[in-house]
Amino acid sequence: MKVLLAAAEIFPLVKTGGLADVVGALPEALVVAGAEVRLVLPGFPTIVAGLEDASVVCELGAVFGAGRVTLRLGRLAHNGVAAYVVDAPYLYRRVGNPYQANDGSEWPDNLQRFALLGWVAAHLAAGELDPLWIPDILHAHDWHAAMACAYVACHPGMGVATVFTIHNLAYQGLFSLDDFHLLGLPSRFMVSHGLEFHGQLSFMKAGLKFADRITTVSPNYAREIATEEFGCGLDGVIRARGVQVSGILNGVDGAVWNPATDVHLGSHFSAQSLDGKAVCKAALQKELGLRVDASAPLFALVSRLTSQKGLDLVLQALPDAINGAAEGGIQLAVQGNGDPELESAFLAAASAHPGRVAVCMRYDEPLAHRMIAGADAMLVPSRFEPCGLTQLYALRYGTVPLVRRVGGLADTVVDATPDAIAADLATGFMFGPATSRALGQAMQQATQAYRNPMLWRQLALRGMAQNFSWEAAANQYLALYTTTVQSKAAQRLPSST
Ligand code: ADP
Ligand code: GLC
C-alpha cells in the first residue's frame, strides 16, 4: 500500500498544535504496519531546512501567484521518512506561523497557499508530477490539505482513493467566493453541493464532500460532529456521509513522550519507580516561582489559549480552588499562548496569587514536557475536543487528568467514580456541564483524592498502564485504506448490466 500523507504541520519542524504531533508520528507507525509512506508538505523555512538528500522532482513554474514553484523529494532529517516539499518561496518562506503573521492576522493569500498544497498532492496522486511513485491512497489532514480531495474528484480518470481526516472542525479554511476562479476548478464545484458554505468558499467542505472516506481523531468526536451542537454548521454534510465517517483515536509517540527517557527532564521515572516524579515537581515549582511544597496538589494546563479550551472556566473556578481551606488549596501552573484577553487574565491571576499560581505565556516544547512531568494533575476543561493529546501525555507521566466529558477526552479518561475506583479502572476525573461550578466540584474531588496517597498512586499507575499507541491507530488506518482502495476500484469497474 503506497500512502501519500498531505499536511501543513509536522513535529518537530512546524507545530501549532496536536496536528503536528500526529503527522510527526503517524508515518513511521504506518511504515511499521507495512505501508510505503511519503509526505507532501508546504515549503515553510524549517521544513525546507529539515529535508535531507533532496533532489528536484520537477519545476512547476508560476502557479497560484508564486513566481516559481519547485517540487523536491528528500528524507526528513529527524525520522528518515520520504517527503515531497512544495518549495514556493513567495508563498511559504516568511516569518510567522503557517497560517498567521506575527500580529495574529491571517495571511491574506492563504487560499493560494493551501490550494497549492492540495493541488500538488492531487497531481502527485495522479502520477503527473512523479511518475516513478504513484500512491494508492491520498490521505489529507485538516482544511489545509483538504483541497486535494476536490482536485482528485474533478478528474474522473484519477484512480487514487482519498481519505480526509478532520482534526478540528472549527477551523474550516473559509474564503471569499469571489476568489473561486483562482482555484482552477470547474464552476460545478462552486455550489452548495460543492465548496460553497453560506456564501463563502470552504476548504473543509472539499474534504467532507469529496474524500472517499472521512475520519476524525476519536470515535466520540465522530459521533458528536454529526450533531448540531458540535457540527460547526457542517453536521448535515457529515450526516449525509453516513458510515463513511469514522473515528480513529490518536496515539502517543513514545519516542518523544516517555518519562523514563524524556530528554527535557532533569529526573526520570516510570511506573516501577516514581521517585523521579517528585524531583520533577520540586524542580517545576522552583522554575516557575511556585512555593516548593511536595504536599500542595499542583494542577497544570498546557494549551493553546482559545475559547475551545474552556479556560475561562478555570479562571472562574480558581479563587475557590486556591482558597479551598478544607483541602489546603491547590497550586496552578499555566502554559499557553493565543488569545490576548486570556493571557492577561491568567497574568492577573498569577499576580493575585503569588507562589500559588504561575503562568508562562509562551510556546516552549521543553517546558511543556517539564509541566506534564512535574504536575500532579492535568486540566483539560475543553468545550469541545476532537481528541486531545495533553491528557494522553499526562496519563503516561502519572499526572492525573481532569477533563470535561467531551470528544476524545471522554474516550480516553475513566472517571474516578466509586465503582471505577473499586474495579481499579479509574484514571482521572471528569465533569459534564461546561460551567465553573462543575469544574470546581471536580477539582475539589481531585484535591480530596490527592490527600489520599494510596488512591492517588492507584489512579496514577492505572493511567501509566494505558496504552494509547500509534501502532493500534496505524493498523486501523491501514485497514481503512485497504477497504477504501477496494471500493474505489469496484466503482471503476464497468457495470455488467
Ligand atoms: P490542539 O491541537 O487543539 O492544540 P492537542 O491537545 O491535540 O490540542 O495538542 C496540543 C499540543 O500542543 C500538545 O503537544 C501540547 O503539548 C502542545 N502545546 C500546547 N500549547 C503549548 C505551548 N504553549 N508550548 C508548548 N507546547 C504546547
Ligand atoms: C486538533 C484538535 C485536538 C487533536 C489534534 C490532533 O488540533 O483540537 O483535539 O488532538 O487536532 O488530532
mmCIF file of N, CA and C and ligand atoms in Angstrom, residues 11 15-22 167-168 171 250 257 301-306 308-309 335-337 360-369 372 378 380 384-391 393 409, ligand 1:
data_model
loop_
_atom_site.group_PDB
_atom_site.id
_atom_site.type_symbol
_atom_site.label_atom_id
_atom_site.label_comp_id
_atom_site.label_asym_id
_atom_site.label_seq_id
_atom_site.Cartn_x
_atom_site.Cartn_y
_atom_site.Cartn_z
ATOM 1 N N PHE A 11 5.615 17.761 13.473
ATOM 2 C CA PHE A 11 6.560 17.852 14.581
ATOM 3 C C PHE A 11 7.846 17.150 14.163
ATOM 4 N N LYS A 15 4.941 23.358 14.222
ATOM 5 C CA LYS A 15 3.879 22.886 15.117
ATOM 6 C C LYS A 15 3.123 24.060 15.697
ATOM 7 N N THR A 16 1.792 24.036 15.532
ATOM 8 C CA THR A 16 0.978 24.984 16.303
ATOM 9 C C THR A 16 0.058 24.237 17.259
ATOM 10 N N GLY A 17 -0.062 22.917 17.093
ATOM 11 C CA GLY A 17 -0.935 22.134 17.987
ATOM 12 C C GLY A 17 -0.774 20.651 17.700
ATOM 13 N N GLY A 18 -1.793 19.905 18.107
ATOM 14 C CA GLY A 18 -1.698 18.448 18.052
ATOM 15 C C GLY A 18 -1.580 17.861 16.652
ATOM 16 N N LEU A 19 -2.064 18.589 15.630
ATOM 17 C CA LEU A 19 -1.940 18.102 14.252
ATOM 18 C C LEU A 19 -0.484 17.732 13.948
ATOM 19 N N ALA A 20 0.432 18.591 14.387
ATOM 20 C CA ALA A 20 1.857 18.344 14.112
ATOM 21 C C ALA A 20 2.329 17.057 14.784
ATOM 22 N N ASP A 21 1.882 16.823 16.006
ATOM 23 C CA ASP A 21 2.291 15.602 16.716
ATOM 24 C C ASP A 21 1.805 14.374 15.943
ATOM 25 N N VAL A 22 0.582 14.451 15.428
ATOM 26 C CA VAL A 22 0.009 13.316 14.693
ATOM 27 C C VAL A 22 0.794 13.076 13.404
ATOM 28 N N HIS A 167 -9.129 17.107 12.019
ATOM 29 C CA HIS A 167 -8.521 17.248 13.348
ATOM 30 C C HIS A 167 -9.300 18.253 14.183
ATOM 31 N N ASN A 168 -9.921 19.199 13.503
ATOM 32 C CA ASN A 168 -10.694 20.191 14.252
ATOM 33 C C ASN A 168 -11.679 20.854 13.295
ATOM 34 N N TYR A 171 -11.973 24.884 12.583
ATOM 35 C CA TYR A 171 -11.113 25.641 11.662
ATOM 36 C C TYR A 171 -11.399 25.125 10.260
ATOM 37 N N ASN A 250 -6.136 9.041 18.173
ATOM 38 C CA ASN A 250 -4.704 9.332 18.080
ATOM 39 C C ASN A 250 -3.918 8.492 19.083
ATOM 40 N N TRP A 257 7.442 11.151 24.086
ATOM 41 C CA TRP A 257 6.751 11.296 25.364
ATOM 42 C C TRP A 257 6.903 10.010 26.192
ATOM 43 N N LEU A 301 -1.793 23.169 33.208
ATOM 44 C CA LEU A 301 -2.568 23.394 31.979
ATOM 45 C C LEU A 301 -1.565 23.739 30.889
ATOM 46 N N VAL A 302 -1.539 22.981 29.828
ATOM 47 C CA VAL A 302 -0.664 23.297 28.682
ATOM 48 C C VAL A 302 -1.580 23.346 27.472
ATOM 49 N N SER A 303 -1.750 24.544 26.915
ATOM 50 C CA SER A 303 -2.839 24.661 25.937
ATOM 51 C C SER A 303 -2.698 25.893 25.058
ATOM 52 N N ARG A 304 -3.233 25.769 23.847
ATOM 53 C CA ARG A 304 -3.496 26.991 23.088
ATOM 54 C C ARG A 304 -4.554 27.757 23.872
ATOM 55 N N LEU A 305 -4.409 29.067 23.941
ATOM 56 C CA LEU A 305 -5.411 29.848 24.673
ATOM 57 C C LEU A 305 -6.485 30.284 23.675
ATOM 58 N N THR A 306 -7.529 29.462 23.567
ATOM 59 C CA THR A 306 -8.659 29.780 22.694
ATOM 60 C C THR A 306 -9.942 29.397 23.418
ATOM 61 N N GLN A 308 -12.099 27.332 22.594
ATOM 62 C CA GLN A 308 -12.302 25.874 22.563
ATOM 63 C C GLN A 308 -11.930 25.221 23.888
ATOM 64 N N LYS A 309 -10.893 25.739 24.513
ATOM 65 C CA LYS A 309 -10.248 25.006 25.605
ATOM 66 C C LYS A 309 -10.901 25.215 26.974
ATOM 67 N N GLN A 335 0.635 27.047 31.053
ATOM 68 C CA GLN A 335 1.487 27.369 29.911
ATOM 69 C C GLN A 335 0.616 27.461 28.671
ATOM 70 N N GLY A 336 0.693 28.586 27.989
ATOM 71 C CA GLY A 336 -0.118 28.697 26.788
ATOM 72 C C GLY A 336 0.110 30.031 26.123
ATOM 73 N N ASN A 337 -0.343 30.122 24.897
ATOM 74 C CA ASN A 337 -0.332 31.416 24.230
ATOM 75 C C ASN A 337 -1.487 31.463 23.251
ATOM 76 N N CYS A 360 3.125 30.940 32.177
ATOM 77 C CA CYS A 360 4.172 31.083 31.170
ATOM 78 C C CYS A 360 3.491 31.247 29.842
ATOM 79 N N MET A 361 3.400 32.474 29.370
ATOM 80 C CA MET A 361 2.608 32.740 28.169
ATOM 81 C C MET A 361 3.489 32.629 26.928
ATOM 82 N N ARG A 362 4.054 31.455 26.740
ATOM 83 C CA ARG A 362 4.868 31.287 25.534
ATOM 84 C C ARG A 362 4.808 29.853 25.048
ATOM 85 N N TYR A 363 5.155 29.699 23.782
ATOM 86 C CA TYR A 363 5.249 28.367 23.207
ATOM 87 C C TYR A 363 6.642 27.833 23.490
ATOM 88 N N ASP A 364 6.736 26.719 24.170
ATOM 89 C CA ASP A 364 8.038 26.208 24.589
ATOM 90 C C ASP A 364 7.898 24.699 24.809
ATOM 91 N N GLU A 365 8.400 23.948 23.839
ATOM 92 C CA GLU A 365 8.234 22.488 23.855
ATOM 93 C C GLU A 365 8.888 21.839 25.101
ATOM 94 N N PRO A 366 10.166 22.132 25.404
ATOM 95 C CA PRO A 366 10.766 21.500 26.590
ATOM 96 C C PRO A 366 9.993 21.825 27.879
ATOM 97 N N LEU A 367 9.529 23.064 28.006
ATOM 98 C CA LEU A 367 8.769 23.412 29.212
ATOM 99 C C LEU A 367 7.474 22.595 29.291
ATOM 100 N N ALA A 368 6.832 22.356 28.144
ATOM 101 C CA ALA A 368 5.589 21.555 28.149
ATOM 102 C C ALA A 368 5.881 20.172 28.742
ATOM 103 N N HIS A 369 7.027 19.615 28.419
ATOM 104 C CA HIS A 369 7.385 18.297 28.976
ATOM 105 C C HIS A 369 7.591 18.400 30.495
ATOM 106 N N ILE A 372 4.170 18.731 32.233
ATOM 107 C CA ILE A 372 3.367 17.499 32.252
ATOM 108 C C ILE A 372 4.001 16.479 33.200
ATOM 109 N N MET A 378 -3.573 17.231 35.519
ATOM 110 C CA MET A 378 -3.565 17.986 34.266
ATOM 111 C C MET A 378 -4.985 18.421 33.956
ATOM 112 N N VAL A 380 -7.885 19.682 31.511
ATOM 113 C CA VAL A 380 -8.290 19.839 30.103
ATOM 114 C C VAL A 380 -9.816 20.045 30.095
ATOM 115 N N PHE A 384 -15.049 21.726 23.475
ATOM 116 C CA PHE A 384 -15.061 20.571 22.566
ATOM 117 C C PHE A 384 -13.612 20.152 22.379
ATOM 118 N N GLU A 385 -13.395 18.889 22.104
ATOM 119 C CA GLU A 385 -12.020 18.410 21.952
ATOM 120 C C GLU A 385 -11.991 17.185 21.048
ATOM 121 N N PRO A 386 -11.591 17.373 19.787
ATOM 122 C CA PRO A 386 -11.609 16.251 18.839
ATOM 123 C C PRO A 386 -10.900 15.003 19.371
ATOM 124 N N CYS A 387 -9.693 15.168 19.872
ATOM 125 C CA CYS A 387 -9.044 14.050 20.568
ATOM 126 C C CYS A 387 -8.457 14.587 21.873
ATOM 127 N N GLY A 388 -7.493 15.519 21.727
ATOM 128 C CA GLY A 388 -6.764 15.990 22.892
ATOM 129 C C GLY A 388 -5.556 15.096 23.079
ATOM 130 N N LEU A 389 -4.398 15.730 23.193
ATOM 131 C CA LEU A 389 -3.183 14.937 23.393
ATOM 132 C C LEU A 389 -2.594 15.135 24.784
ATOM 133 N N THR A 390 -2.819 16.309 25.386
ATOM 134 C CA THR A 390 -2.137 16.554 26.667
ATOM 135 C C THR A 390 -2.635 15.604 27.760
ATOM 136 N N GLN A 391 -3.914 15.194 27.688
ATOM 137 C CA GLN A 391 -4.379 14.228 28.693
ATOM 138 C C GLN A 391 -3.737 12.857 28.456
ATOM 139 N N TYR A 393 -0.654 12.437 27.167
ATOM 140 C CA TYR A 393 0.718 12.568 27.659
ATOM 141 C C TYR A 393 0.714 12.508 29.187
ATOM 142 N N LEU A 409 -11.684 13.319 24.938
ATOM 143 C CA LEU A 409 -11.410 13.272 26.384
ATOM 144 C C LEU A 409 -12.257 12.184 27.028
HETATM 145 P P1 ADP B 1 -4.766 21.239 19.996
HETATM 146 O O1 ADP B 1 -4.214 20.525 18.817
HETATM 147 O O2 ADP B 1 -6.216 21.522 19.903
HETATM 148 O O3 ADP B 1 -3.981 22.435 20.370
HETATM 149 P P2 ADP B 1 -3.890 18.868 21.483
HETATM 150 O O4 ADP B 1 -4.082 18.511 22.914
HETATM 151 O O5 ADP B 1 -4.232 17.847 20.482
HETATM 152 O O6 ADP B 1 -4.674 20.231 21.249
HETATM 153 O O7 ADP B 1 -2.363 19.184 21.200
HETATM 154 C C1 ADP B 1 -1.701 20.272 21.742
HETATM 155 C C2 ADP B 1 -0.215 20.062 21.542
HETATM 156 O O8 ADP B 1 0.417 21.326 21.621
HETATM 157 C C3 ADP B 1 0.419 19.200 22.623
HETATM 158 O O9 ADP B 1 1.572 18.565 22.088
HETATM 159 C C4 ADP B 1 0.821 20.248 23.679
HETATM 160 O O10 ADP B 1 1.859 19.800 24.498
HETATM 161 C C5 ADP B 1 1.277 21.370 22.766
HETATM 162 N N1 ADP B 1 1.205 22.715 23.320
HETATM 163 C C6 ADP B 1 0.108 23.489 23.516
HETATM 164 N N2 ADP B 1 0.451 24.694 23.990
HETATM 165 C C7 ADP B 1 1.797 24.682 24.089
HETATM 166 C C8 ADP B 1 2.773 25.657 24.497
HETATM 167 N N3 ADP B 1 2.428 26.878 24.900
HETATM 168 N N4 ADP B 1 4.075 25.287 24.463
HETATM 169 C C9 ADP B 1 4.439 24.051 24.058
HETATM 170 N N5 ADP B 1 3.581 23.112 23.659
HETATM 171 C C10 ADP B 1 2.281 23.426 23.665
#
